[in-house]
Short mmCIF file of N, CA and C in Angstrom, two decimals:
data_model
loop_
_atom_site.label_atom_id
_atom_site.label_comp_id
_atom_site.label_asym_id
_atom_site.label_seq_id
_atom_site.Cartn_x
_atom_site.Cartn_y
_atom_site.Cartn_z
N UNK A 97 6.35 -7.24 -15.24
CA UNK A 97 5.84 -7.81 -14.01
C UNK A 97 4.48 -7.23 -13.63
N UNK A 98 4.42 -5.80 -13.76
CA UNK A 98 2.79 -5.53 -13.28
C UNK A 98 1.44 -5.84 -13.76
N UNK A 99 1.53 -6.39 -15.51
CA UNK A 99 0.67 -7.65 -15.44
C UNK A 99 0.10 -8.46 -14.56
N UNK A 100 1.18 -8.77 -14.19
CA UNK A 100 0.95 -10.57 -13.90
C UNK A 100 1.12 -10.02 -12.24
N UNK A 101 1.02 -8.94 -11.33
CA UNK A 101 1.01 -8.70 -10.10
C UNK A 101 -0.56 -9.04 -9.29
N UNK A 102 -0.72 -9.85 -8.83
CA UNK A 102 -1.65 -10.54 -8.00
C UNK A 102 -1.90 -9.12 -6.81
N UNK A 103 -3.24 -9.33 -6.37
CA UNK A 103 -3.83 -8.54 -4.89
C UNK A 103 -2.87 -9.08 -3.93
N UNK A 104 -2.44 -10.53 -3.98
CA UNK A 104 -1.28 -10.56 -2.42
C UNK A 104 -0.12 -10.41 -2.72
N UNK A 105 0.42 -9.80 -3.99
CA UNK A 105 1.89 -9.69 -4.44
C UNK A 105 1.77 -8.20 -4.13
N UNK A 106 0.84 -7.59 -3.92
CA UNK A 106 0.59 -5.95 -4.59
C UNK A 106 0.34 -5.37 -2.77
N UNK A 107 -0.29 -6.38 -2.22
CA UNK A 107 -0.01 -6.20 -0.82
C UNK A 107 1.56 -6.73 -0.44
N UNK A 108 2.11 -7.77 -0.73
CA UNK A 108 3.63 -7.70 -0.28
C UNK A 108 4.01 -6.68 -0.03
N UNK A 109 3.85 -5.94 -1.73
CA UNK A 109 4.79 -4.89 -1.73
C UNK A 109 4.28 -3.70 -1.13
N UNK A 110 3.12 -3.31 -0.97
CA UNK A 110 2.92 -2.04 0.13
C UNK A 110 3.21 -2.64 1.61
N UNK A 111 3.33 -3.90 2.14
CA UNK A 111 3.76 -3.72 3.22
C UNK A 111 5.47 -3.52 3.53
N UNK A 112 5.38 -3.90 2.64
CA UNK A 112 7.08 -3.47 2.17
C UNK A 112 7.33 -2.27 1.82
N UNK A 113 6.73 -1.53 1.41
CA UNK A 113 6.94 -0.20 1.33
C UNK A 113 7.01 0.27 2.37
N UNK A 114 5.66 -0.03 3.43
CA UNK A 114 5.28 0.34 4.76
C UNK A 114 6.40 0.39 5.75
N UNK A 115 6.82 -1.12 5.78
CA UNK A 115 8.43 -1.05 6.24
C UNK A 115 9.34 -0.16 6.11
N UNK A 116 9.68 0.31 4.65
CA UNK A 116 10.69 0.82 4.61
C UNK A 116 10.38 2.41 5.01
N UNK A 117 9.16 2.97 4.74
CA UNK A 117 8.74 4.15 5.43
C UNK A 117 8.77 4.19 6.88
N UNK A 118 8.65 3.32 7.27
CA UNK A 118 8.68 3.50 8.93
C UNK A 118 9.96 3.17 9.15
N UNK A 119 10.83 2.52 8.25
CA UNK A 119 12.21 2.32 9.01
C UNK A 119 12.96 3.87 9.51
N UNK A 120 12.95 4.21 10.36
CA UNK A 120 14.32 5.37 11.23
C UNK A 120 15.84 5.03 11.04
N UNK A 121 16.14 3.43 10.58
CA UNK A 121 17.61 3.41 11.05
C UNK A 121 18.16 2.89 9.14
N UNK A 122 18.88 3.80 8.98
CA UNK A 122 19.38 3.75 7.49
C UNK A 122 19.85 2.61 7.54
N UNK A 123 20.39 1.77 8.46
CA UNK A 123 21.31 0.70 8.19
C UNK A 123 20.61 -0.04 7.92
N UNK A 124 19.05 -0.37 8.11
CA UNK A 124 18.26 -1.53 7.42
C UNK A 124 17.90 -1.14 6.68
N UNK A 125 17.50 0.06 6.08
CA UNK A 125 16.50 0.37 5.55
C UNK A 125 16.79 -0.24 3.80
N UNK A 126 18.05 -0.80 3.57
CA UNK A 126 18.27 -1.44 2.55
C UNK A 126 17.31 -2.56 2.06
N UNK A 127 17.43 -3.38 2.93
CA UNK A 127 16.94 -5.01 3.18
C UNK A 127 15.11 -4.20 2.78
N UNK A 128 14.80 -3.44 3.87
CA UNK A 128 13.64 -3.23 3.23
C UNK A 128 13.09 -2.49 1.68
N UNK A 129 14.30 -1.76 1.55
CA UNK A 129 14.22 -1.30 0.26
C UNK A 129 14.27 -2.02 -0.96
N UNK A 130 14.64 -3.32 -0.53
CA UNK A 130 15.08 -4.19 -1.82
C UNK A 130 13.63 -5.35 -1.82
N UNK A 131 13.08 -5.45 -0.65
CA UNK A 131 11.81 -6.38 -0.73
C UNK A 131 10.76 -5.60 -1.37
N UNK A 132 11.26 -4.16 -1.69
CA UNK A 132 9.70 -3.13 -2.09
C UNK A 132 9.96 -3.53 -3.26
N UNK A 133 11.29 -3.00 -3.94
CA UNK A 133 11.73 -3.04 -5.15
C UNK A 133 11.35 -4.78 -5.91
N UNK A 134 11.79 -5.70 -5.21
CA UNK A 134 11.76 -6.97 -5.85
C UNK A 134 10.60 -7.49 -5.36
N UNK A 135 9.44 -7.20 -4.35
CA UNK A 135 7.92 -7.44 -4.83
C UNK A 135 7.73 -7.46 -5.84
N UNK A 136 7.98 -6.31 -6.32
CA UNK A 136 6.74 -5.60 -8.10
C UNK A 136 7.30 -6.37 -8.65
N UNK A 137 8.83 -6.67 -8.74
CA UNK A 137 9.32 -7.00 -9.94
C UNK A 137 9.27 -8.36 -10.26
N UNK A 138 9.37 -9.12 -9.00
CA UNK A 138 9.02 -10.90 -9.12
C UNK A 138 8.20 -11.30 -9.74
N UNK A 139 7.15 -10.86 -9.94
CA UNK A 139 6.41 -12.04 -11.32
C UNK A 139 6.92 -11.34 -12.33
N UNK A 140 7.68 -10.54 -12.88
CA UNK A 140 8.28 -11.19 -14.42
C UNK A 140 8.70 -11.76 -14.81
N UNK A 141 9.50 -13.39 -13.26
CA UNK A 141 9.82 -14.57 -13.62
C UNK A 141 10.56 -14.44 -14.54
N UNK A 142 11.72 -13.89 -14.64
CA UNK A 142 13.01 -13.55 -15.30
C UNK A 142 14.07 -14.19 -14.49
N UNK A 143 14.69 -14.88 -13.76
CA UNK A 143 15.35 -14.87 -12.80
C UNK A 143 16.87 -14.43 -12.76
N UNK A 144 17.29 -14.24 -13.88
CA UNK A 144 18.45 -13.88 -14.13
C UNK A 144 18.37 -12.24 -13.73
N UNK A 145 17.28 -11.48 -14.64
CA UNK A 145 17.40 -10.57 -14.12
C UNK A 145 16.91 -9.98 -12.71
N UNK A 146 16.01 -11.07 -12.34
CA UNK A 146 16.29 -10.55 -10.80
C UNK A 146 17.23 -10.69 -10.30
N UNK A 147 18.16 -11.46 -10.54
CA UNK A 147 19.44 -11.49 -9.80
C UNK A 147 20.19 -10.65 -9.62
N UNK A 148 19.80 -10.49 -11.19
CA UNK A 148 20.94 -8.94 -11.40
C UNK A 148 20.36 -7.60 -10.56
N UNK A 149 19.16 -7.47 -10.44
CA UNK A 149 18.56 -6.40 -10.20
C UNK A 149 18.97 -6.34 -8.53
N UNK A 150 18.84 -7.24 -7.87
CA UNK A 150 19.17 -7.82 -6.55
C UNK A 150 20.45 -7.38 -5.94
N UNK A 151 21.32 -8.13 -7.10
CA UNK A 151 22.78 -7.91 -6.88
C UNK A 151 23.00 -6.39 -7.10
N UNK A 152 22.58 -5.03 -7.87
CA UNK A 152 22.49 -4.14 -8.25
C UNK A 152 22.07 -2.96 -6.73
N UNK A 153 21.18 -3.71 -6.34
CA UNK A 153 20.59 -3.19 -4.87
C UNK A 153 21.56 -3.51 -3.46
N UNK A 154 21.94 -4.34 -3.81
CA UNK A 154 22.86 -4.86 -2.98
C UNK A 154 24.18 -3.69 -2.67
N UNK A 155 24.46 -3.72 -4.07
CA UNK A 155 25.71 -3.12 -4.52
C UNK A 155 25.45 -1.43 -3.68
N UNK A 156 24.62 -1.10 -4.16
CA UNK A 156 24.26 0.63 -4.13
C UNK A 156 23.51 0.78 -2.55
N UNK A 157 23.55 -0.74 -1.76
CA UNK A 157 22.89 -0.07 -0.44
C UNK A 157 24.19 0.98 0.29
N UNK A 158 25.49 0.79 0.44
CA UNK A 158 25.93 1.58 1.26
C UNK A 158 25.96 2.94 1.14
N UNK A 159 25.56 3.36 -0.24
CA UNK A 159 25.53 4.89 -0.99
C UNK A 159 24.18 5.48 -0.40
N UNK A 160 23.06 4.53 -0.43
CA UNK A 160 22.12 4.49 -0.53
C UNK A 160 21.68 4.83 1.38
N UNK A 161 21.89 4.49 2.22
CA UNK A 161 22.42 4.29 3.80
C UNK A 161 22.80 5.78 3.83
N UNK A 162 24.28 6.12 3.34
CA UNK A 162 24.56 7.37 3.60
C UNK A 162 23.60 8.13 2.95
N UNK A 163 22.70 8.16 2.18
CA UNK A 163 22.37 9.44 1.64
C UNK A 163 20.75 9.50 2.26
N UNK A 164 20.21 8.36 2.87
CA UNK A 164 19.02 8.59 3.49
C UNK A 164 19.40 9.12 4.91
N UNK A 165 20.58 9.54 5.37
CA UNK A 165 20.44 10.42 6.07
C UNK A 165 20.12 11.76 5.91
N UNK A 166 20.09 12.61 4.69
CA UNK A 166 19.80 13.66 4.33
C UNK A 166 18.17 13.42 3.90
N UNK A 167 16.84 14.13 4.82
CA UNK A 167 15.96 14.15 4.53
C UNK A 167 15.25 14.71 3.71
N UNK A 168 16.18 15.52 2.56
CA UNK A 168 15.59 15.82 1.22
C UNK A 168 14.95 14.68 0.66
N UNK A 169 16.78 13.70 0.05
CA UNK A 169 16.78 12.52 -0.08
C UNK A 169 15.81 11.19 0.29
N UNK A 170 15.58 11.84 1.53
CA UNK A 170 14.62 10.49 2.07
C UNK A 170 13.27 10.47 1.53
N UNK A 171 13.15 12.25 2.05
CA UNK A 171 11.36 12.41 1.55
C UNK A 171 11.06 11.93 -0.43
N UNK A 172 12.11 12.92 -1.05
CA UNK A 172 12.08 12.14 -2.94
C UNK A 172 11.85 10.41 -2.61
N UNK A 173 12.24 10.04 -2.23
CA UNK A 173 12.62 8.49 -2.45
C UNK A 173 11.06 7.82 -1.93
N UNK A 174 10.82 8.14 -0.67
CA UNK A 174 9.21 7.47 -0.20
C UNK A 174 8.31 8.12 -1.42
N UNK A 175 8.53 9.39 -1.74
CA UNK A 175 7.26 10.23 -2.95
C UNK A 175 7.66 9.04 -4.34
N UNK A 176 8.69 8.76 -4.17
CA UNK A 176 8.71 8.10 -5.71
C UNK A 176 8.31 6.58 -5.37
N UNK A 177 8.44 5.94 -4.33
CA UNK A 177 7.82 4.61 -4.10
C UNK A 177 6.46 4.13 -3.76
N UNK A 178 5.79 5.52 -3.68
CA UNK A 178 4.12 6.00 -3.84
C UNK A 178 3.66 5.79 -4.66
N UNK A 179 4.52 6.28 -5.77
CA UNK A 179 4.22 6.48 -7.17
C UNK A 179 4.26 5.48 -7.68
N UNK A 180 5.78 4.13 -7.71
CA UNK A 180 5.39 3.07 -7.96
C UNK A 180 4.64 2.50 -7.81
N UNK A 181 4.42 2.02 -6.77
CA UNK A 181 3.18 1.74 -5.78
C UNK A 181 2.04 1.73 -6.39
N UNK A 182 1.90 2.86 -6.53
CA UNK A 182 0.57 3.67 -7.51
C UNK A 182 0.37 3.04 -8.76
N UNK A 183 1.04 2.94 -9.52
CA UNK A 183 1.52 2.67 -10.96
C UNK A 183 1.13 1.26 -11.02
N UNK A 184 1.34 0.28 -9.98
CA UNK A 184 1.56 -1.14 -10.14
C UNK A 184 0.10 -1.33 -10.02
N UNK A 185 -0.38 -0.72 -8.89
CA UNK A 185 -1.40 -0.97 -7.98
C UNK A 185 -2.78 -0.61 -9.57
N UNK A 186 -2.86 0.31 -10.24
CA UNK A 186 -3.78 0.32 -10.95
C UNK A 186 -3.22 0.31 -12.14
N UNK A 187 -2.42 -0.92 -12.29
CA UNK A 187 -2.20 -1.77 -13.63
C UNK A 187 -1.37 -0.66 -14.64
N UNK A 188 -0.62 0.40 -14.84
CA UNK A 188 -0.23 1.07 -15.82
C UNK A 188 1.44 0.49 -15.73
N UNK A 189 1.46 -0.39 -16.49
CA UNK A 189 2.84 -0.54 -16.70
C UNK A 189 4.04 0.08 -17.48
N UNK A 190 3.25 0.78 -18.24
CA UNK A 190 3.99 1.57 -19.24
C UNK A 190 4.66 2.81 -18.10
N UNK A 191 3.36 3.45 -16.95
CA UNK A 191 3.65 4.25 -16.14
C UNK A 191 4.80 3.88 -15.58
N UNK A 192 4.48 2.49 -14.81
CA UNK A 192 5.42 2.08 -13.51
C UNK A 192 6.82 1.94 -14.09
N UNK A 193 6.59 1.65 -15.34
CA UNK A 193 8.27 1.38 -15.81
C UNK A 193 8.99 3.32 -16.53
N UNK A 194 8.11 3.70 -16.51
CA UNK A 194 8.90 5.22 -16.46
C UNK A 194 9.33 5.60 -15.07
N UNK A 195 8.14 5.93 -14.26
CA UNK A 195 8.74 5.86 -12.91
C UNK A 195 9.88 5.32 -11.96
N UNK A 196 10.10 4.01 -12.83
CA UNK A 196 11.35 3.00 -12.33
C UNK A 196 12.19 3.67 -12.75
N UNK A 197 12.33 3.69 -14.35
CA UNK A 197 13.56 4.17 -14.72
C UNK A 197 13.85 5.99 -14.03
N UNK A 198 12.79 6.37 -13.80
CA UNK A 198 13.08 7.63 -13.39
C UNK A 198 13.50 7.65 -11.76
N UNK A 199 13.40 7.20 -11.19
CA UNK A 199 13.90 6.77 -9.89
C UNK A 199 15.18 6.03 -9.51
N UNK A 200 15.62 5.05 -10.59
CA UNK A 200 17.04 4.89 -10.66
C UNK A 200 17.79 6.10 -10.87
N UNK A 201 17.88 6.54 -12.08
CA UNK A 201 17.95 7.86 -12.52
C UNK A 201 18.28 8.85 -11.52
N UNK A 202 16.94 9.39 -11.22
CA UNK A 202 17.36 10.22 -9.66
C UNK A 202 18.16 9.63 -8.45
N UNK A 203 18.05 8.74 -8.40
CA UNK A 203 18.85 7.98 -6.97
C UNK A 203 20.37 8.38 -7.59
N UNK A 204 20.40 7.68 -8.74
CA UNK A 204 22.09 7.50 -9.17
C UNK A 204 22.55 9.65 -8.84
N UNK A 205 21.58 9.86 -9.47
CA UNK A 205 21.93 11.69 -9.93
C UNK A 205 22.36 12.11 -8.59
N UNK A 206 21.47 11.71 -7.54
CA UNK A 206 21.31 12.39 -6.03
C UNK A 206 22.83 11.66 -5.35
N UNK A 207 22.90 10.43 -6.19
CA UNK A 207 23.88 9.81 -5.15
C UNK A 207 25.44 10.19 -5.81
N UNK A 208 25.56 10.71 -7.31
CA UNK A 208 26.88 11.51 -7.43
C UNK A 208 27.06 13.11 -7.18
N UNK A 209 25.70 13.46 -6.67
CA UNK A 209 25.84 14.64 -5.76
C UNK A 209 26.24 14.87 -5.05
N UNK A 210 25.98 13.62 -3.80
CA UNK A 210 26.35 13.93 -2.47
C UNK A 210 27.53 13.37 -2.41
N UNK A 211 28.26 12.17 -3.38
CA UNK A 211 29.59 11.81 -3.01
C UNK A 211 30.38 12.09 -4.22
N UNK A 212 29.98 12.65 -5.52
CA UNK A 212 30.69 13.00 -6.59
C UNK A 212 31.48 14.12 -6.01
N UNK A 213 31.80 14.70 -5.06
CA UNK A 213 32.06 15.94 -5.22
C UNK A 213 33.86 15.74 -5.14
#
């Protein structure tokens, strides 16, 4: 997708980021988390796997809710959607897709931390 990411797709998604940084109340902060995430990713015009990716976000918001109450958690998560951000924004896709996978990665790690126990 970061190919083919347009100046008003690339603004979507930082205002969508913007959103989700300013959101205070975990209970939305899903909905906004998933418009950051599926900005970047919409022009790879895959639609299946956006679906999946969608449905995937969907799935992991209530884990996701509880654990942005812990502001370790919160602060990693905005530093790593910078980074995407970053990544998309000056075309390194090879970057942005390490970063992705490394941010699932950590989310999943952080999120059988706090409820694996």
């Amino acid at each position: 997708a970061v190919p083919r990411l347009t100046k008003a797709q690339l603004r979507d998604a930082a205002h969508a980021l913007e959103a989700a940084d300013d959101e205070e109340d975990a209970d939305t902060f899903g909905v906004r988390n998933a418009a950051f995430h599926l900005a970047l990713m919409n022009p790879c015009e895959r639609p299946r796997l956006l679906n999946e990716i969608a449905s995937l976000l969907d799935l992991s918001d209530r884990y996701q809710r509880a654990a942005l109450r812990d502001p370790s958690h919160n602060a990693r998560v905005r530093e790593e959607h910078a980074a995407q951000l970053e990544a998309a924004r000056s075309g390194d896709a090879d970057r942005a897709a390490r970063l992705t996978e490394h941010h699932v990665r950590e989310a999943g790690a952080r999120l059988l931390e706090l409820f694996g126990r």
